[in-house]
mmCIF file of C-alpha atoms in Angstrom:
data_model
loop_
_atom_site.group_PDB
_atom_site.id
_atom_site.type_symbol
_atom_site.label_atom_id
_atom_site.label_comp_id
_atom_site.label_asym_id
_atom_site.label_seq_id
_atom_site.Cartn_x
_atom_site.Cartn_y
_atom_site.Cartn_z
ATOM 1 C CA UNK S 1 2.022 8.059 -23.712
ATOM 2 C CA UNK S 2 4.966 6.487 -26.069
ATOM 3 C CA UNK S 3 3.922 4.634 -28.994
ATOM 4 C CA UNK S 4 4.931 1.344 -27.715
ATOM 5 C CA UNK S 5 3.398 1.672 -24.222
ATOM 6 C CA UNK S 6 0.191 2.802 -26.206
ATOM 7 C CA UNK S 7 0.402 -0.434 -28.381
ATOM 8 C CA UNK S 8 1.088 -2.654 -25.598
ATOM 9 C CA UNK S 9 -1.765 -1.673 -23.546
ATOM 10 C CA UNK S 10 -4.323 -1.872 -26.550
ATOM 11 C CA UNK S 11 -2.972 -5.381 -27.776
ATOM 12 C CA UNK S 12 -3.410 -6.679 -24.369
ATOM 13 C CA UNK S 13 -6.784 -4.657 -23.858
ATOM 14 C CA UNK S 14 -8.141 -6.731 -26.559
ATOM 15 C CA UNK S 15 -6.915 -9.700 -25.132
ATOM 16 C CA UNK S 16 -8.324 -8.994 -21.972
ATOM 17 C CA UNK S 17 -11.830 -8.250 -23.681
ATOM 18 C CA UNK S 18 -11.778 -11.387 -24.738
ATOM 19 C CA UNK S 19 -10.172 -13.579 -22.812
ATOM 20 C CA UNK S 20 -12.281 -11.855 -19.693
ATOM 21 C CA UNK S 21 -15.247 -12.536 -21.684
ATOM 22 C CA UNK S 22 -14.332 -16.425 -22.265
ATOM 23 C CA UNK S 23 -13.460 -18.766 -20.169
ATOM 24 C CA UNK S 24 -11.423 -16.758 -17.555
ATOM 25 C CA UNK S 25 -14.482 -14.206 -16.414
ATOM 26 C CA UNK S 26 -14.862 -16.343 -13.540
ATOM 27 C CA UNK S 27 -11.461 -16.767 -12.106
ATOM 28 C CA UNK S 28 -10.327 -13.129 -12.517
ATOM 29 C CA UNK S 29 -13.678 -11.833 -10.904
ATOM 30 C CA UNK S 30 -14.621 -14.416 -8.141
ATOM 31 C CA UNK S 31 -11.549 -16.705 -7.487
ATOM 32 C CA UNK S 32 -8.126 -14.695 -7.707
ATOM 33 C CA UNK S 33 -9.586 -11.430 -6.138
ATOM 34 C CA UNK S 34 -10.030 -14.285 -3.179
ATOM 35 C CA UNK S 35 -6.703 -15.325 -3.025
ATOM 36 C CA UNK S 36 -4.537 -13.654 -0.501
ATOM 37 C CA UNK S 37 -1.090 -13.898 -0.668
ATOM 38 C CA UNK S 38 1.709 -12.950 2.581
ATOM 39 C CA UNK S 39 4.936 -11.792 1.326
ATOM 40 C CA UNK S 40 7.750 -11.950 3.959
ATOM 41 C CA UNK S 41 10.522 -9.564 2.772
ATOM 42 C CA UNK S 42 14.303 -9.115 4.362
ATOM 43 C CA UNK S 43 15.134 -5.338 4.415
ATOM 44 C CA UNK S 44 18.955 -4.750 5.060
ATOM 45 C CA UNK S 45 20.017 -1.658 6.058
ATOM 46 C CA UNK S 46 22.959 -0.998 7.372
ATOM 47 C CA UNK S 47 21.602 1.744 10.077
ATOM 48 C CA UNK S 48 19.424 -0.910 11.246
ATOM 49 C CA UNK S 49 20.258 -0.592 15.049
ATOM 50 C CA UNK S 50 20.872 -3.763 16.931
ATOM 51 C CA UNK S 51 17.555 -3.788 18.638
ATOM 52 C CA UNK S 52 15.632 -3.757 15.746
ATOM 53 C CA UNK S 53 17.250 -7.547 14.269
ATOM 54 C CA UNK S 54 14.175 -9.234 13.156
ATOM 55 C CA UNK S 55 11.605 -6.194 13.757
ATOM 56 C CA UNK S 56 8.475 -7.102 12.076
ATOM 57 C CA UNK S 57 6.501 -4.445 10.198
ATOM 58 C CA UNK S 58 3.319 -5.599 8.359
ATOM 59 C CA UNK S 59 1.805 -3.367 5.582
ATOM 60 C CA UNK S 60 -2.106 -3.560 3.872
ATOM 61 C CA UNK S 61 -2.692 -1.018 1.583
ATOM 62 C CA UNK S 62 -5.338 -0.161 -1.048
ATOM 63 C CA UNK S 63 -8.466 -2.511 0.082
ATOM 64 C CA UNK S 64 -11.187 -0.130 -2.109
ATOM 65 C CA UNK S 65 -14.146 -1.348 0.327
ATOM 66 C CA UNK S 66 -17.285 -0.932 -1.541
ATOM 67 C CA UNK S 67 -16.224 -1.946 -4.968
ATOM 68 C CA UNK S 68 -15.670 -5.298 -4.801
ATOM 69 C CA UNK S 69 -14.568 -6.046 -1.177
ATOM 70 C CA UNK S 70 -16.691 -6.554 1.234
ATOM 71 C CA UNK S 71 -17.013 -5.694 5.490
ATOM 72 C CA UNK S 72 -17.133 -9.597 5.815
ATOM 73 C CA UNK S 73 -13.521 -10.072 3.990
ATOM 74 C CA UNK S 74 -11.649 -7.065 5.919
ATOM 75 C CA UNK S 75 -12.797 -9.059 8.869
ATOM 76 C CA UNK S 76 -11.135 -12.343 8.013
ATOM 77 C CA UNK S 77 -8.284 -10.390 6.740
ATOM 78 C CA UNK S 78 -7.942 -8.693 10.337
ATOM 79 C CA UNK S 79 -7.687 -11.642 11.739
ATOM 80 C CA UNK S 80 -5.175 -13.395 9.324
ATOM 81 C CA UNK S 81 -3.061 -10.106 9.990
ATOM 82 C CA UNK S 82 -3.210 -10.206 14.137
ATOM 83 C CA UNK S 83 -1.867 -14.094 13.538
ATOM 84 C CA UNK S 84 0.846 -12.823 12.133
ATOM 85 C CA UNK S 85 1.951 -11.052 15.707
ATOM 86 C CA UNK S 86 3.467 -8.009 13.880
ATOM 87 C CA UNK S 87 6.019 -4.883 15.851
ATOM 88 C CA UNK S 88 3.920 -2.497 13.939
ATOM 89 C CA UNK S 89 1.149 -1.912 11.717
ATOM 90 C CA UNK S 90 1.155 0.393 8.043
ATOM 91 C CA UNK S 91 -2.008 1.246 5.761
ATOM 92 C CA UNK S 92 -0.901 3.184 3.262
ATOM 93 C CA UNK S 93 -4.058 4.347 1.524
ATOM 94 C CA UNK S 94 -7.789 3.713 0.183
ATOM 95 C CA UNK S 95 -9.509 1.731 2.376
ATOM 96 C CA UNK S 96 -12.620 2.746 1.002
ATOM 97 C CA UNK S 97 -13.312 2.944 -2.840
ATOM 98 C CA UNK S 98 -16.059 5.641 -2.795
ATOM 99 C CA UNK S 99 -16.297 7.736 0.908
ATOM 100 C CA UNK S 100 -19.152 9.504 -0.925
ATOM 101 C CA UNK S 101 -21.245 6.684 -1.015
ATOM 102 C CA UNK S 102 -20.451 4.337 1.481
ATOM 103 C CA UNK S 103 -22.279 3.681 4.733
ATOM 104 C CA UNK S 104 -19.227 3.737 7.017
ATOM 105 C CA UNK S 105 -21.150 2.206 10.576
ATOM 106 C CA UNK S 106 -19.656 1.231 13.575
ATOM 107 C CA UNK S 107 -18.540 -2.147 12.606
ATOM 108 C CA UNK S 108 -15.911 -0.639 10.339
ATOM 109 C CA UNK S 109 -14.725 0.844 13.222
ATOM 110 C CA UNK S 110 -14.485 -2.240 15.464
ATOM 111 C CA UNK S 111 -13.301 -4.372 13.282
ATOM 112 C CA UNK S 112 -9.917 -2.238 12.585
ATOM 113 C CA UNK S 113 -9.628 -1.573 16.080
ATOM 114 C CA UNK S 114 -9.329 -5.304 16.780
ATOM 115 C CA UNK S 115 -5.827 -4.780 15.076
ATOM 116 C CA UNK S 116 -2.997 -5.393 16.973
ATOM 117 C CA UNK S 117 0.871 -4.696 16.946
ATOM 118 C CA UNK S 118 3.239 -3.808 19.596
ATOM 119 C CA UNK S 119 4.100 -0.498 18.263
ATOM 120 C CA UNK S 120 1.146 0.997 16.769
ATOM 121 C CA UNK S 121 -0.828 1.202 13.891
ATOM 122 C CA UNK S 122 -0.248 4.264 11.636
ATOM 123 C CA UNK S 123 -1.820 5.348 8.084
ATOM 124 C CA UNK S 124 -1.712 7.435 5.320
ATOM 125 C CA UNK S 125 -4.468 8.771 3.152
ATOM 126 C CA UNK S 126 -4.399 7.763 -0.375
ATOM 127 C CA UNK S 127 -6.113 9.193 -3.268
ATOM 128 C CA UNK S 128 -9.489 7.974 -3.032
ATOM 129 C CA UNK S 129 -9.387 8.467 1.337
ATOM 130 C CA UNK S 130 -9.750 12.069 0.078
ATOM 131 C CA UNK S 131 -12.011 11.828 -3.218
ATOM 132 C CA UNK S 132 -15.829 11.855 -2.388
ATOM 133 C CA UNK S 133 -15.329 14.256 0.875
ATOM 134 C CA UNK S 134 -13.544 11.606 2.623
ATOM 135 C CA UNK S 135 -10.943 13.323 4.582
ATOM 136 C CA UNK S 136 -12.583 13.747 7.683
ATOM 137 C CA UNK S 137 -14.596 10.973 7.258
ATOM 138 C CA UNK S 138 -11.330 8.935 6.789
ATOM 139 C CA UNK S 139 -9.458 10.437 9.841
ATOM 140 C CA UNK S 140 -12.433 9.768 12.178
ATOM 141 C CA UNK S 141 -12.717 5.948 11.455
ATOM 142 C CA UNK S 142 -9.157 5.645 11.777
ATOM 143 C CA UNK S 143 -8.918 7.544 14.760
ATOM 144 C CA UNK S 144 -11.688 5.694 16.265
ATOM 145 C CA UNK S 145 -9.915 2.279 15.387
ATOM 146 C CA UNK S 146 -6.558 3.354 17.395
ATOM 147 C CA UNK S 147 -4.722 4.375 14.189
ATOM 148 C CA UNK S 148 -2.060 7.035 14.340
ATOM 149 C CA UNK S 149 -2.053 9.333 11.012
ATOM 150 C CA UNK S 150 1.135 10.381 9.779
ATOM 151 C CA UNK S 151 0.375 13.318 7.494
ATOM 152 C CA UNK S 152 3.862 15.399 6.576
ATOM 153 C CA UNK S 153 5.209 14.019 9.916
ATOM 154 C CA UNK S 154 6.415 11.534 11.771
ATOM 155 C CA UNK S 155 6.989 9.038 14.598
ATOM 156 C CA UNK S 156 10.033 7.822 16.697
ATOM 157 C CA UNK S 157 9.808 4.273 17.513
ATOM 158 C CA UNK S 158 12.142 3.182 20.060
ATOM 159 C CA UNK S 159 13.145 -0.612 21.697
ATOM 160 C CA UNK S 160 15.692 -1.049 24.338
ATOM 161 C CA UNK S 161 17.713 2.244 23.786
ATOM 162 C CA UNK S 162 17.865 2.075 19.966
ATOM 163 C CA UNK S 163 15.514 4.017 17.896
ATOM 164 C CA UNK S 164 13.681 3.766 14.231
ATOM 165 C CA UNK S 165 11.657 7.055 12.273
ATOM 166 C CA UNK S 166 8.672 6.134 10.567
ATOM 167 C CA UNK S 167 7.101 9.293 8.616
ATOM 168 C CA UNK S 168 4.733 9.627 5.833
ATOM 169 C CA UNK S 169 3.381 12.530 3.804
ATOM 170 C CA UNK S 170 -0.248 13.364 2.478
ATOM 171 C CA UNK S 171 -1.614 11.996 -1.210
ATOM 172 C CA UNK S 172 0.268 13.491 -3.475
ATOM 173 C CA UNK S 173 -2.597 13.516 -6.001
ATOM 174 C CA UNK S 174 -5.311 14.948 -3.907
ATOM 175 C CA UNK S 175 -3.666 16.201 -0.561
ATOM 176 C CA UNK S 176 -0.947 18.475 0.223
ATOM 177 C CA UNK S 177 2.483 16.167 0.665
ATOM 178 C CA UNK S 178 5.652 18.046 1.900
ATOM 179 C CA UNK S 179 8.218 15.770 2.568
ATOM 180 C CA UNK S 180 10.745 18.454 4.457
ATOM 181 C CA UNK S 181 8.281 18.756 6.995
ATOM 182 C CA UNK S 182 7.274 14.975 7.211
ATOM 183 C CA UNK S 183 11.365 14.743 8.456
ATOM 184 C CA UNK S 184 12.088 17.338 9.808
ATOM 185 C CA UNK S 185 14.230 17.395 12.812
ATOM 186 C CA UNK S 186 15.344 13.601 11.781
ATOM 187 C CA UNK S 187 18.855 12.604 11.847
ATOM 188 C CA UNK S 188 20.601 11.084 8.812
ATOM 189 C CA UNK S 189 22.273 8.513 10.963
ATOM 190 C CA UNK S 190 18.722 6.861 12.003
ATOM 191 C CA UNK S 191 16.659 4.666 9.757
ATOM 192 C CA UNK S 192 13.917 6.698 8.204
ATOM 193 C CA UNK S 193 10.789 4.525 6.393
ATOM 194 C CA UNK S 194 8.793 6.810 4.394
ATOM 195 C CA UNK S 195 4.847 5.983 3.825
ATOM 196 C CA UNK S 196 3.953 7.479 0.598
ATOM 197 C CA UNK S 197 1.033 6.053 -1.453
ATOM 198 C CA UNK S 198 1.902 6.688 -4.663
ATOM 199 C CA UNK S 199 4.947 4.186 -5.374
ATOM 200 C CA UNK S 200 6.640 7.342 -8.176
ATOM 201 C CA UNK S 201 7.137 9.574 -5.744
ATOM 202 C CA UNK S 202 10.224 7.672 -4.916
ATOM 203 C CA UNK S 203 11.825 9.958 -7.560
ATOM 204 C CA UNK S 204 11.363 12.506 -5.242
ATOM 205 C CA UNK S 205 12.150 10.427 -2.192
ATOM 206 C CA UNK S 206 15.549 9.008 -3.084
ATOM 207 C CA UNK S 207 16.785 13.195 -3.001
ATOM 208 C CA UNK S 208 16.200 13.291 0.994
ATOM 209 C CA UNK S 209 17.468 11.265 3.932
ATOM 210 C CA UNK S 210 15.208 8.853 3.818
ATOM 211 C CA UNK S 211 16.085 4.529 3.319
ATOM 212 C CA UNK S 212 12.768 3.250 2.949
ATOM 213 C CA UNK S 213 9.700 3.680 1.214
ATOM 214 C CA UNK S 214 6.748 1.648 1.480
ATOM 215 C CA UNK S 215 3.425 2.161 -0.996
ATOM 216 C CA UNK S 216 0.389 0.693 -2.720
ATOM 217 C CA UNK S 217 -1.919 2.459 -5.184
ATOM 218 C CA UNK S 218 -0.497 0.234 -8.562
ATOM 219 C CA UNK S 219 -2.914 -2.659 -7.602
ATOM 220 C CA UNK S 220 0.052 -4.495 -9.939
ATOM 221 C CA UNK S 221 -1.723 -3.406 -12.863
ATOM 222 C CA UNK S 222 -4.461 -5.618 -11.574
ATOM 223 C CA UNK S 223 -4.882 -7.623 -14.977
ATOM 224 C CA UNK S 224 -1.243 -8.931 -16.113
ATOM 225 C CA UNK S 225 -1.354 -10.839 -19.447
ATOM 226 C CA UNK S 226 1.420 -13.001 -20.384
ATOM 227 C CA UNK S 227 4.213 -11.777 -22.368
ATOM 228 C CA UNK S 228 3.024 -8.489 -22.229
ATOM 229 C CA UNK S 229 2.343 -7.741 -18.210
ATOM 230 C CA UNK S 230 0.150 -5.435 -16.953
ATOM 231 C CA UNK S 231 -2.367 -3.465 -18.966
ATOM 232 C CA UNK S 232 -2.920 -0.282 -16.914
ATOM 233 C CA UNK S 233 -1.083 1.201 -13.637
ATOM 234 C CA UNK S 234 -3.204 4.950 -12.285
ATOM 235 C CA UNK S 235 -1.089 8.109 -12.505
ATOM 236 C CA UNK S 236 1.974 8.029 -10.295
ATOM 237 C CA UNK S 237 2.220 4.185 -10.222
ATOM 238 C CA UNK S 238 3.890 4.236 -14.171
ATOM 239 C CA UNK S 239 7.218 3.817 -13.137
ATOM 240 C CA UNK S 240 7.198 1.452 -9.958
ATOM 241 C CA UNK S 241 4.499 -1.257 -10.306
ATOM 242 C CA UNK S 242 5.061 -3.792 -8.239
ATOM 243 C CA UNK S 243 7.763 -5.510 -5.766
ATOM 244 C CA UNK S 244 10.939 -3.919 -5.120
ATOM 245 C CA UNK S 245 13.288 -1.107 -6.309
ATOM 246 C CA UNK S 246 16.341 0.452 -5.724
ATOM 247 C CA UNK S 247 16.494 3.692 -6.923
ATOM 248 C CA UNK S 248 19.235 6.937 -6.771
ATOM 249 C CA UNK S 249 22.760 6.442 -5.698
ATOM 250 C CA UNK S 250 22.308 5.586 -1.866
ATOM 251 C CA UNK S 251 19.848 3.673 -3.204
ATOM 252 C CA UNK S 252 16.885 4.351 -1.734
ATOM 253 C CA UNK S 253 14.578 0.901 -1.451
ATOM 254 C CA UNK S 254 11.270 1.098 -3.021
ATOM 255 C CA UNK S 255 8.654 -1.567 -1.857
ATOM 256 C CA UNK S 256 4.865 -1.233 -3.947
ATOM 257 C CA UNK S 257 2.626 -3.778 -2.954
ATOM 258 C CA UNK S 258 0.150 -4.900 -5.137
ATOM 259 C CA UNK S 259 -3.056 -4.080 -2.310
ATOM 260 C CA UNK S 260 -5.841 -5.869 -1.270
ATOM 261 C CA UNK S 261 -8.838 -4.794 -3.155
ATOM 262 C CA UNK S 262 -9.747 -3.558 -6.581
ATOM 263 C CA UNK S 263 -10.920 -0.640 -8.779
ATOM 264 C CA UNK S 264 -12.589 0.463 -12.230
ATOM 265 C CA UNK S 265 -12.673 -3.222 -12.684
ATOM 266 C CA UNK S 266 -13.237 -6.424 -10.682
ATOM 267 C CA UNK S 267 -11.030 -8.197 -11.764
ATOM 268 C CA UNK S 268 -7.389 -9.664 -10.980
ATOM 269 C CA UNK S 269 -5.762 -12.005 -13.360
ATOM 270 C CA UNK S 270 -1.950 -13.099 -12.742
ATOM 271 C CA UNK S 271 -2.006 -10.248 -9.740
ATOM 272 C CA UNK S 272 -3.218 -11.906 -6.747
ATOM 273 C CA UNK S 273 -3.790 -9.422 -3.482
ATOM 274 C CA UNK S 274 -1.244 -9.403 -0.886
ATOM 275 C CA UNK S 275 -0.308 -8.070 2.422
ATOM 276 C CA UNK S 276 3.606 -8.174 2.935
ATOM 277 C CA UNK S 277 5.942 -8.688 6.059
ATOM 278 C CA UNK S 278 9.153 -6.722 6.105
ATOM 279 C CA UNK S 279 11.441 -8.243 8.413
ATOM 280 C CA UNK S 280 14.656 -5.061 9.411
ATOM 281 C CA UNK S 281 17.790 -7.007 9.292
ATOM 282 C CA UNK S 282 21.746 -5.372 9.608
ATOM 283 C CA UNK S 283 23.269 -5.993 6.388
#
């Protein structure tokens, strides 16, 4: 860690300690964790095929149920996110903080299935889907709920004779990714959206075919102070924090949501949750 990052982060540590401790304990732990935002995002492209104009693709990422979010709010989030009448459905990663110890029952199970896009709902695991023995665990709930996993590989989504690729690749910190093999057989003419939970593996990304990437696992630092911004991003969420990027010389664009949920701490503080709408547009 440089000096300055090192400095930053225990400055504003300290002024999270306190503040936290003070007068904002209550909003950052009951009142912002609570309030949802919906991004709605334009993504030109300029393979975006005519068909696609307008295509609606709504992502939720990172909800850590268990920690601090509870059965009762993915249920009114479900049904905030079927209002929105998406084309297709993305979770890119850790839906549950802690497989390990969480009673997954059959409620979990219905209330994802009641999900519903045109196209499909598809997932990735994250980090914490396979920490705690949660890999099959993960797959089964998912499967149950009508999800499709995308792990190294990928789906052809087609409307009225024009076509889309959505692929996505395994955790890179727990699971095996291989993004060759996640595209494979893809042309370099069609759009290709990449899943990919970790938001820094777009330095990877941005050396393949690929136009899109979509990920989560930053929270946005969670707790952003003032003047100084956020205190602490995991491993492989350094780089790209929050909102978008363009990265290489294509470029590739980089979208990292800041997730539903929380982690390590319950608190948010200038990083509200969100789910995001990306709108495909011709540019």
């Amino acid at each position: 860690m440089k000096r300055r990052t090192f400095l930053k982060r225990l400055f504003g540590g300290i002024i999270t300690l306190f503040g936290l401790s003070g007068g904002t304990y209550y909003y950052a732990r009951e009142i912002e964790p609570n309030m949802l935002d919906v991004h709605y995002i334009d993504i030109h492209s300029s393979k975006t095929p005519s068909a696609f104009e307008g295509y609606k693709i709504l992502q939720f990422t990172d909800t850590h149920i268990g920690f601090q979010y509870t059965i009762d709010q993915l249920e009114e989030l479900i049904d905030k996110m079927n209002q929105l009448e998406p084309d297709m459905i993305v979770f890119t990663g850790d839906l549950i903080d802690n497989p390990r110890t969480y009673q997954i029952d059959e409620r979990l199970i219905s209330i994802l299935g009641r999900l519903k896009a045109r196209d499909g709902k598809f997932w990735i695991y994250g980090n914490h889907d396979h920490g705690g023995y949660g890999t099959d665990i993960l797959k089964d709930v998912f499967q149950q709920s009508g999800f499709e996993l995308l792990q190294n590989g990928h789906r052809q989504i087609d409307k009225n004779g024009d076509m889309i690729y959505l692929a996505g690749i395994d955790d890179v910190l727990l699971g095996r990714p291989d993004i060759e093999e996640a595209i494979a057989g893809i042309s370099n003419e069609q759009l290709t959206i990449l899943l990919a939970h970790e938001p820094d593996y777009a330095d990877i990304t941005k050396d393949y075919p690929i136009d899109i990437q979509l990920s989560g696992h930053s929270h946005g630092g969670q707790v952003q102070i003032p003047f100084i911004g956020y205190i602490y991003t995991p491993h492989l969420a350094q780089k790209y924090v929050e909102g978008k990027y363009e990265i290489g010389s294509y470029p590739l664009q980089l979208f990292v949501s800041r997730g539903i949920g929380t982690t390590r701490l319950p608190y948010r503080f200038f990083c509200k949750p969100e789910i995001t709408v990306y709108q495909l547009k011709k540019s």
